[in-house]
Structure formats: C-alpha cells, structure tokens
C-alpha positions as a Python dict, from the first residue, in 0.01 Angstrom:
ca = {
    (1, 'G'): (0, 0, 0),
    (2, 'P'): (235, 0, 248),
    (3, 'F'): (246, -358, 508),
    (4, 'L'): (43, -289, 820),
    (5, 'G'): (137, -548, 989),
    (6, 'R'): (-2, -901, 1124),
    (7, 'T'): (-199, -1013, 1435),
    (8, 'V'): (-158, -1407, 1573),
    (9, 'F'): (-512, -1461, 1764),
    (10, 'Q'): (-381, -1803, 1781),
    (11, 'V'): (-123, -2046, 1787),
    (12, 'N'): (-118, -2347, 1555),
    (13, 'D'): (175, -2582, 1650),
    (14, 'A'): (-22, -2896, 1776),
    (15, 'K'): (174, -3203, 1583),
    (16, 'R'): (115, -3590, 1572),
    (17, 'T'): (215, -3933, 1372),
    (18, 'F'): (-4, -4187, 1262),
    (19, 'S'): (-25, -4498, 1021),
    (20, 'K'): (-176, -4801, 1019),
    (21, 'L'): (-238, -5097, 770),
    (22, 'T'): (-537, -5137, 580),
    (23, 'W'): (-643, -5448, 414),
    (24, 'R'): (-931, -5632, 238),
    (25, 'A'): (-1029, -5989, 146),
    (26, 'G'): (-1308, -6066, -128),
    (27, 'I'): (-1497, -6325, -313),
    (28, 'D'): (-1743, -6362, -591),
    (29, 'Y'): (-1898, -6577, -827),
    (30, 'D'): (-2067, -6593, -1165),
    (31, 'S'): (-2369, -6742, -1138),
    (32, 'P'): (-2579, -6790, -1415),
    (33, 'L'): (-2834, -6521, -1313),
    (34, 'G'): (-2492, -6273, -1210),
    (35, 'L'): (-2248, -6216, -993),
    (36, 'V'): (-2283, -6303, -623),
    (37, 'F'): (-2022, -6176, -354),
    (38, 'A'): (-1886, -6100, -15),
    (39, 'S'): (-1602, -5910, 150),
    (40, 'V'): (-1466, -5804, 458),
    (41, 'S'): (-1249, -5511, 460),
    (42, 'T'): (-1059, -5281, 725),
    (43, 'G'): (-1014, -4877, 713),
    (44, 'Y'): (-842, -4604, 890),
    (45, 'K'): (-870, -4243, 908),
    (46, 'A'): (-545, -4083, 1108),
    (47, 'G'): (-659, -3878, 1426),
    (48, 'G'): (-544, -3536, 1482),
    (49, 'F'): (-576, -3185, 1617),
    (50, 'N'): (-771, -2899, 1633),
    (51, 'D'): (-713, -2556, 1611),
    (52, 'G'): (-525, -2430, 1869),
    (53, 'C'): (-216, -2518, 2075),
    (54, 'E'): (-199, -2742, 2428),
    (55, 'T'): (-152, -2539, 2786),
    (56, 'G'): (200, -2444, 2872),
    (57, 'T'): (382, -2532, 2521),
    (58, 'A'): (399, -2195, 2420),
    (59, 'P'): (272, -1832, 2543),
    (60, 'G'): (-98, -1811, 2482),
    (61, 'C'): (-145, -2171, 2436),
    (62, 'A'): (-449, -2222, 2660),
    (63, 'L'): (-601, -2604, 2541),
    (64, 'P'): (-620, -2893, 2760),
    (65, 'A'): (-431, -3206, 2568),
    (66, 'A'): (-862, -3395, 2573),
    (67, 'A'): (-967, -3059, 2371),
    (68, 'L'): (-695, -3022, 2119),
    (69, 'Y'): (-626, -3408, 2023),
    (70, 'Y'): (-842, -3685, 1870),
    (71, 'D'): (-745, -4035, 1783),
    (72, 'P'): (-817, -4240, 1511),
    (73, 'E'): (-1098, -4377, 1335),
    (74, 'T'): (-1072, -4749, 1259),
    (75, 'L'): (-1354, -4917, 1081),
    (76, 'T'): (-1390, -5317, 979),
    (77, 'A'): (-1674, -5330, 691),
    (78, 'Y'): (-1886, -5659, 598),
    (79, 'E'): (-2064, -5643, 292),
    (80, 'A'): (-2214, -5945, 86),
    (81, 'G'): (-2482, -5890, -234),
    (82, 'F'): (-2589, -5981, -520),
    (83, 'K'): (-2646, -5767, -884),
    (84, 'F'): (-2883, -5989, -1112),
    (85, 'R'): (-2954, -6001, -1523),
    (86, 'I'): (-3329, -6142, -1489),
    (87, 'S'): (-3391, -6076, -1830),
    (88, 'P'): (-3242, -5817, -2099),
    (89, 'E'): (-3496, -5572, -1983),
    (90, 'F'): (-3465, -5629, -1589),
    (91, 'R'): (-3207, -5570, -1327),
    (92, 'L'): (-3176, -5636, -948),
    (93, 'N'): (-2937, -5550, -726),
    (94, 'G'): (-2873, -5614, -365),
    (95, 'T'): (-2607, -5562, -42),
    (96, 'V'): (-2637, -5621, 313),
    (97, 'F'): (-2349, -5459, 516),
    (98, 'K'): (-2239, -5418, 862),
    (99, 'Y'): (-1965, -5140, 924),
    (100, 'D'): (-1766, -5153, 1287),
    (101, 'Y'): (-1661, -4839, 1411),
    (102, 'K'): (-1400, -4764, 1648),
    (103, 'G'): (-1339, -4398, 1742),
    (104, 'L'): (-1601, -4256, 1539),
    (105, 'Q'): (-1473, -3885, 1471),
    (106, 'L'): (-1752, -3657, 1481),
    (107, 'S'): (-1738, -3274, 1430),
    (108, 'Q'): (-1950, -3006, 1676),
    (109, 'V'): (-1925, -2689, 1844),
    (110, 'A'): (-1783, -2657, 2112),
    (111, 'N'): (-1664, -2377, 2358),
    (112, 'V'): (-1315, -2527, 2457),
    (113, 'C'): (-1106, -2213, 2245),
    (114, 'G'): (-1207, -1956, 2436),
    (115, 'G'): (-1570, -1941, 2201),
    (116, 'P'): (-1761, -2122, 1995),
    (117, 'C'): (-1567, -2305, 1763),
    (118, 'Q'): (-1595, -2637, 1519),
    (119, 'V'): (-1408, -2950, 1737),
    (120, 'T'): (-1314, -3292, 1608),
    (121, 'T'): (-1402, -3577, 1897),
    (122, 'N'): (-1404, -3946, 1892),
    (123, 'A'): (-1715, -4086, 2013),
    (124, 'A'): (-1594, -4442, 2103),
    (125, 'V'): (-1766, -4744, 1921),
    (126, 'A'): (-2058, -4714, 1694),
    (127, 'K'): (-2212, -4962, 1439),
    (128, 'V'): (-2431, -4942, 1099),
    (129, 'D'): (-2604, -5237, 935),
    (130, 'G'): (-2809, -5179, 591),
    (131, 'V'): (-2950, -5376, 343),
    (132, 'E'): (-2978, -5196, 9),
    (133, 'L'): (-3189, -5288, -283),
    (134, 'D'): (-3228, -5135, -634),
    (135, 'A'): (-3440, -5290, -964),
    (136, 'Q'): (-3404, -5099, -1297),
    (137, 'F'): (-3660, -5203, -1601),
    (138, 'Q'): (-3575, -5096, -1927),
    (139, 'P'): (-3898, -5222, -2199),
    (140, 'A'): (-3777, -5041, -2465),
    (141, 'D'): (-3469, -4787, -2581),
    (142, 'N'): (-3610, -4463, -2426),
    (143, 'F'): (-3795, -4578, -2151),
    (144, 'Q'): (-3650, -4672, -1832),
    (145, 'I'): (-3802, -4750, -1415),
    (146, 'R'): (-3560, -4720, -1116),
    (147, 'M'): (-3699, -4841, -797),
    (148, 'A'): (-3468, -4790, -482),
    (149, 'L'): (-3505, -4917, -94),
    (150, 'N'): (-3264, -4873, 146),
    (151, 'Y'): (-3246, -4948, 558),
    (152, 'L'): (-3017, -4846, 727),
    (153, 'D'): (-2945, -4885, 1169),
    (154, 'A'): (-2687, -4632, 1246),
    (155, 'R'): (-2635, -4621, 1636),
    (156, 'Y'): (-2357, -4531, 1883),
    (157, 'D'): (-2272, -4848, 2070),
    (158, 'V'): (-2054, -4678, 2338),
    (159, 'F'): (-2031, -4266, 2356),
    (160, 'I'): (-2017, -4036, 2686),
    (161, 'P'): (-1966, -3693, 2527),
    (162, 'T'): (-1950, -3562, 2845),
    (163, 'P'): (-1961, -3710, 3211),
    (164, 'G'): (-2297, -3839, 3282),
    (165, 'V'): (-2439, -3810, 2934),
    (166, 'D'): (-2443, -4181, 2765),
    (167, 'L'): (-2586, -4145, 2410),
    (168, 'G'): (-2482, -4547, 2365),
    (169, 'G'): (-2787, -4710, 2166),
    (170, 'R'): (-2891, -4427, 2023),
    (171, 'R'): (-2914, -4323, 1616),
    (172, 'F'): (-2657, -4096, 1433),
    (173, 'V'): (-2841, -3783, 1395),
    (174, 'R'): (-2932, -3725, 1007),
    (175, 'K'): (-2929, -4064, 912),
    (176, 'Q'): (-3286, -4193, 865),
    (177, 'K'): (-3369, -4540, 864),
    (178, 'W'): (-3583, -4613, 534),
    (179, 'S'): (-3532, -4452, 200),
}
C-alpha cells in the first residue's frame, strides 16, 4: 500500500563510550578427596543511556543528564570452595563467595520521560555474601538423590535513590536469604 509517513515521538541520539580491563587470578589443589579452589576476579558492565536525549541538544529533548545517563558497574568477586568425591556413590560440593559491587545498575519505572518509563540507574555500593552446598547420592545406576542448600546476604551498602531516602543496609528485593 501507499506509504503513510512516520511520526517520531522521541529523539534517541545519546551516546557514550566505555572500556575497562578486567582480570582473574585463581589457585586450585587436587587433594585426595577432590578439588579445592579459590579465586579473585573483577567484572565490568558498561554504562549507557536511557531512551531520549539531553535537554538542549535537539528540538524536543527534555531529559536532564542525570536521568538520561548511567555509569558503569564494577565487581570484585572472591570465591573459595571444594568439589569432593567422598565415595563412588557420594559427591559433596561447597562454595563461599563475596561480591563487592560499585555502581550497581538497577532498572526501575520512573516518571522522567513525560510519563512512566523503564530507566536504568546506579545504586552506588552493594555487597553479596553467600554459601552454597550441594550433594549427590547415587546408590544405583537409575536412582539418584540431589540436595542443595544456599544462603545469600545481598544488600545495598550505600544507596540513596532520592534525597532523604537511604536504602543503605537494606536487602535486595526478590533475593531470598535461604533456599
């Protein structure tokens, strides 16, 4: 059919450039029972921008820079654990870990684009500590029992989403402590 035209509701012309070198160091030991290991690593998620354009950069652009752009997220992860084969029928694995986030990126619904829209923001500093245990018992070829226990303490260390609202010390939403 005939081309009816196109309507532009919002200009999306923001741009940013990010880069960072990440690394990992680890050690392991093959004991008589199985593997024992530890590692330290870093992670990185680039910053970016939400839909829209910064006020004053083009006609119709109405987002302040604070609502448009978000910063990179960095992570330092510490992990230690074991993978033991106690017998041919029984395996036991365990891990302890600690994650230190800076600039944790969060998605939320906000009223910054002329109505409700999903935006990404940074949550300053967050910490996650945890322990995972899992066991597998297989007394026969066609019979297996698996068990797992997880503890997770995921919390914001520093997070002030708006002036006067301090979420420091609060747990992440949708992260249960035990499973």
